[in-house]
Amino acid sequence: MSDAHSSRRDDALALLARLEPDAPARVANNLDDFHAQATEILLGFAFADVVARDGIDLKTREMLTVAMLGAMGTAPGQLEFHLRAAMHTGVTREEIVEIVLQVAVYAGIPAAMNAMSAAKAAFRAQDAKR
Amino acid sequence: MSDAHSSRRDDALALLARLEPDAPARVANNLDDFHAQATEILLGFAFADVVARDGIDLKTREMLTVAMLGAMGTAPGQLEFHLRAAMHTGVTREEIVEIVLQVAVYAGIPAAMNAMSAAKAAFRAQDAKR
Amino acid sequence: MSDAHSSRRDDALALLARLEPDAPARVANNLDDFHAQATEILLGFAFADVVARDGIDLKTREMLTVAMLGAMGTAPGQLEFHLRAAMHTGVTREEIVEIVLQVAVYAGIPAAMNAMSAAKAAFRAQDAKR
Amino acid sequence: MSDAHSSRRDDALALLARLEPDAPARVANNLDDFHAQATEILLGFAFADVVARDGIDLKTREMLTVAMLGAMGTAPGQLEFHLRAAMHTGVTREEIVEIVLQVAVYAGIPAAMNAMSAAKAAFRAQDAKR
Amino acid sequence: MSDAHSSRRDDALALLARLEPDAPARVANNLDDFHAQATEILLGFAFADVVARDGIDLKTREMLTVAMLGAMGTAPGQLEFHLRAAMHTGVTREEIVEIVLQVAVYAGIPAAMNAMSAAKAAFRAQDAKR
Amino acid sequence: MSDAHSSRRDDALALLARLEPDAPARVANNLDDFHAQATEILLGFAFADVVARDGIDLKTREMLTVAMLGAMGTAPGQLEFHLRAAMHTGVTREEIVEIVLQVAVYAGIPAAMNAMSAAKAAFRAQDAKR
């Protein structure tokens, strides 16, 4: 792939660093170990092409992501990551509680209970770093 | 049920009116016709107990709802309703486009294509009222 | 396939007739037109191997099916069929209302609203036959 | 919130005690620790407003819940809880086996295999208490 | 965006033309009308970055797509498109029948019934063009 | 049940042995322990009635299964099993990488990340046996 694509990889990792400072190395290693272009293709699409875009600020985007992953219920590990990322981008714990309650409305009580567990784990991880 | 509960119904319909001015009569009729307490139980939980809460403003809540319904993909009619409601609460078309793109990241391209179709229908409905 | 398998087809259609008297011809035609063994394989599994089993009565089984299809939200046509079938096996409209409310708890308000629409269509279909 | 709402919390926990005697303290603590009103809002809706209603007996309601959670496949912890709760309300192991088989019909073999694993865990938990 | 990105758009539409000859104009118009970069971002990812890759031939990729959309059950319109696309890339009707039966195993009978309906519609569309 | 049915059980286990040589004993024990006919009903349908059919070769069928389970995201244990099975039937690691990337297109990045984790676990299991 071209230089233009390499910059997509860099752009993606730069956005990822805003979500969690130590994530880029960990996530890129995880993907690079799977396939040389996986980081560029998957994170390039997710973070360089979409999440880095103007039009919605990063904090609100993370709120949207937490709501979507909470409602879908199929990616608990990524939900916990994005709960931490949400807090890094300025989402408060109070706002996270509200999102969890709203997940209950649109995806049911069990989805909200699972999101609550993920939120508590993210809160504990944040407390442990203080 | 008690008077306290009747006020939940009223509170729910008041919130619903903020989402779409002519929705309360239509939605309540639809639910009342099904069961005398369906409006209070379902809308009371959704709108009086949760969506009306402080902590996240209504505009942001509608963005979350659009993202969740777009990602889940199982309620196209309600997605279209909440796209209209989102615009009533101040979400711009540009922000809706961004939400649709973000749905693609977390739930896949077909979910985003369906959300795009719903968004276009909501845009047309808004245009027709002008 | 053997005679034993042919009897599975017959057993499946016999169960289907208990769900809706005019369903076997319609459903079998629909499946036979797709593939000669589709009726036996799909309906044989669903109705001869599982739903026809003792251990849970057919009425309760249809309540379970309505709840599952309502919660999953991906097969509205089949949900409406099983709502009619539920009534044929003795499920009352009052019980259907309760199932719809319970779908809201476990799968969210939009799933319940869709199930309510399907229930109303099934009620109208039953009224039209009277 | 009003006294009427406090009674919703009490009603919810009373229903929960019928599902598993030691659940109310554990579940309420878990929710209270997240947000002061989470128990009332989430369990109030689930258990006081819906599951406690007449019209379907509690045993059948738990069968419906097990079927829904098995079919959805997104809340394995809650599925295991409701399998234990189902047995507390009178659902037999034989009936649970039948529900798992029916999950296979409507949601596929992997969903049924997961439900089977959860059922076995619930059976072991019940055996351990004897 | 750069020239490199414009070529992603072209690459995506070239792949789409292999799926259905008249699709590029229709799909690109549909997306361009929504947002100037939607075609590039969504189809660039889907078709230029992933589906156009070597490693799995296009025919097998379309079989995978049909299976996934059939199992997910949330995008019936796109399922029907990819059933037609599958036939354009060499998938036979017999193979489509087999995929539908396999969807039943992993996602349940209702998912397979819906996939069968979509397959029949795709077969009729192909017949009408002859 | 008849001899014809006993042969369905045998046929199912024979197919399962082609997916993973030591799976039949383990899986059948797991199912037999749950219910005497669970193996025949569930595996008979899955493997004897459907997956063993001609029309699509077993290797391609396993690719379809991996794609479906990756897209659905609700059965991570079974996904990992079928990733190993896919390799037993001749699917290469390179092809598995491609399927994971394609899952991202149709079900989103989190589904692909989960499938990548399952694939890595399957690769490690294969390496450990060498």
XYZ file of N, CA and C in Angstrom, chain B residues 72-74 93 96-98 100-101 104 107 109-117 119-120 123, chain E residues 27 29-35 37-38 41-43 45-46 69 72-78:
138
model
N -28.339 -1.834 16.613
C -29.108 -3.052 16.852
C -29.807 -3.522 15.572
N -30.364 -2.600 14.834
C -30.917 -2.941 13.529
C -32.231 -3.685 13.556
N -32.870 -3.770 14.703
C -34.083 -4.574 14.811
C -35.367 -3.743 14.905
N -28.510 17.650 10.730
C -28.339 16.587 9.728
C -26.878 16.172 9.629
N -26.246 13.751 12.292
C -26.859 12.449 11.980
C -25.986 11.669 11.003
N -25.442 12.362 10.005
C -24.529 11.691 9.076
C -23.355 11.080 9.844
N -22.817 11.854 10.777
C -21.671 11.341 11.551
C -22.054 10.119 12.390
N -24.354 7.943 11.677
C -24.492 6.813 10.747
C -23.119 6.239 10.399
N -22.142 7.105 10.146
C -20.797 6.606 9.837
C -20.225 5.844 11.038
N -21.389 2.339 11.365
C -20.662 1.413 10.490
C -19.457 0.813 11.199
N -21.053 -1.553 14.213
C -22.052 -2.582 13.900
C -22.019 -3.051 12.454
N -21.234 -2.333 7.993
C -21.733 -1.531 6.882
C -23.232 -1.721 6.650
N -23.771 -2.939 6.693
C -25.220 -3.054 6.445
C -26.049 -2.277 7.476
N -25.653 -2.305 8.730
C -26.369 -1.519 9.744
C -26.328 -0.039 9.391
N -25.183 0.436 8.911
C -25.070 1.843 8.532
C -25.908 2.160 7.300
N -25.952 1.238 6.347
C -26.774 1.472 5.150
C -28.249 1.572 5.526
N -28.692 0.702 6.427
C -30.084 0.785 6.884
C -30.336 2.083 7.642
N -29.389 2.480 8.467
C -29.550 3.740 9.208
C -29.569 4.923 8.240
N -28.770 4.843 7.180
C -28.785 5.908 6.170
C -30.167 6.006 5.507
N -30.749 4.870 5.193
C -32.082 4.892 4.578
C -33.104 5.515 5.523
N -32.438 7.638 7.891
C -32.128 9.063 8.010
C -32.676 9.839 6.822
N -32.534 9.273 5.620
C -33.066 9.959 4.439
C -34.586 10.110 4.532
N -35.246 12.894 6.879
C -34.951 14.191 6.254
C -36.111 14.595 5.331
N -25.785 2.704 -6.214
C -25.315 2.746 -4.827
C -24.540 4.030 -4.551
N -24.814 6.917 -6.067
C -25.761 8.034 -5.992
C -26.446 8.075 -4.640
N -26.845 6.914 -4.182
C -27.541 6.811 -2.903
C -26.662 7.323 -1.773
N -25.394 6.974 -1.797
C -24.465 7.392 -0.750
C -24.033 8.847 -0.936
N -23.736 9.240 -2.175
C -23.285 10.624 -2.420
C -24.350 11.629 -1.984
N -25.586 11.244 -2.183
C -26.699 12.101 -1.812
C -26.773 12.294 -0.293
N -26.184 11.360 0.434
C -26.219 11.417 1.904
C -25.041 12.243 2.423
N -23.877 11.943 1.890
C -22.679 12.694 2.296
C -21.598 12.490 1.238
N -18.539 12.108 1.220
C -17.477 11.121 1.403
C -17.991 9.747 1.843
N -19.305 9.581 1.898
C -19.850 8.312 2.396
C -19.449 7.139 1.505
N -15.758 6.369 2.232
C -15.493 5.829 3.568
C -16.088 4.432 3.735
N -17.366 4.285 3.373
C -18.037 3.005 3.635
C -17.689 1.958 2.582
N -17.844 2.323 1.304
C -17.531 1.334 0.271
C -16.030 1.152 0.117
N -13.860 1.090 2.517
C -13.510 0.081 3.519
C -14.005 -1.306 3.085
N -15.291 -1.376 2.751
C -15.903 -2.683 2.477
C -15.268 -3.350 1.255
N -25.139 -12.361 6.635
C -26.366 -11.554 6.630
C -27.584 -12.413 6.951
N -27.416 -12.985 10.776
C -27.690 -11.784 11.571
C -29.162 -11.379 11.470
N -29.721 -11.449 10.297
C -31.152 -11.229 10.119
C -31.605 -9.784 10.217
N -30.680 -8.848 10.231
C -31.047 -7.458 10.433
C -30.990 -6.615 9.161
N -30.625 -7.202 8.031
C -30.496 -6.417 6.800
C -31.054 -7.186 5.605
N -32.385 -7.374 5.592
C -32.981 -8.199 4.533
C -32.745 -7.655 3.130
N -32.735 -6.334 2.982
C -32.505 -5.766 1.660
C -31.102 -6.060 1.166
N -30.134 -5.933 2.049
C -28.755 -6.220 1.662
C -28.529 -7.721 1.463
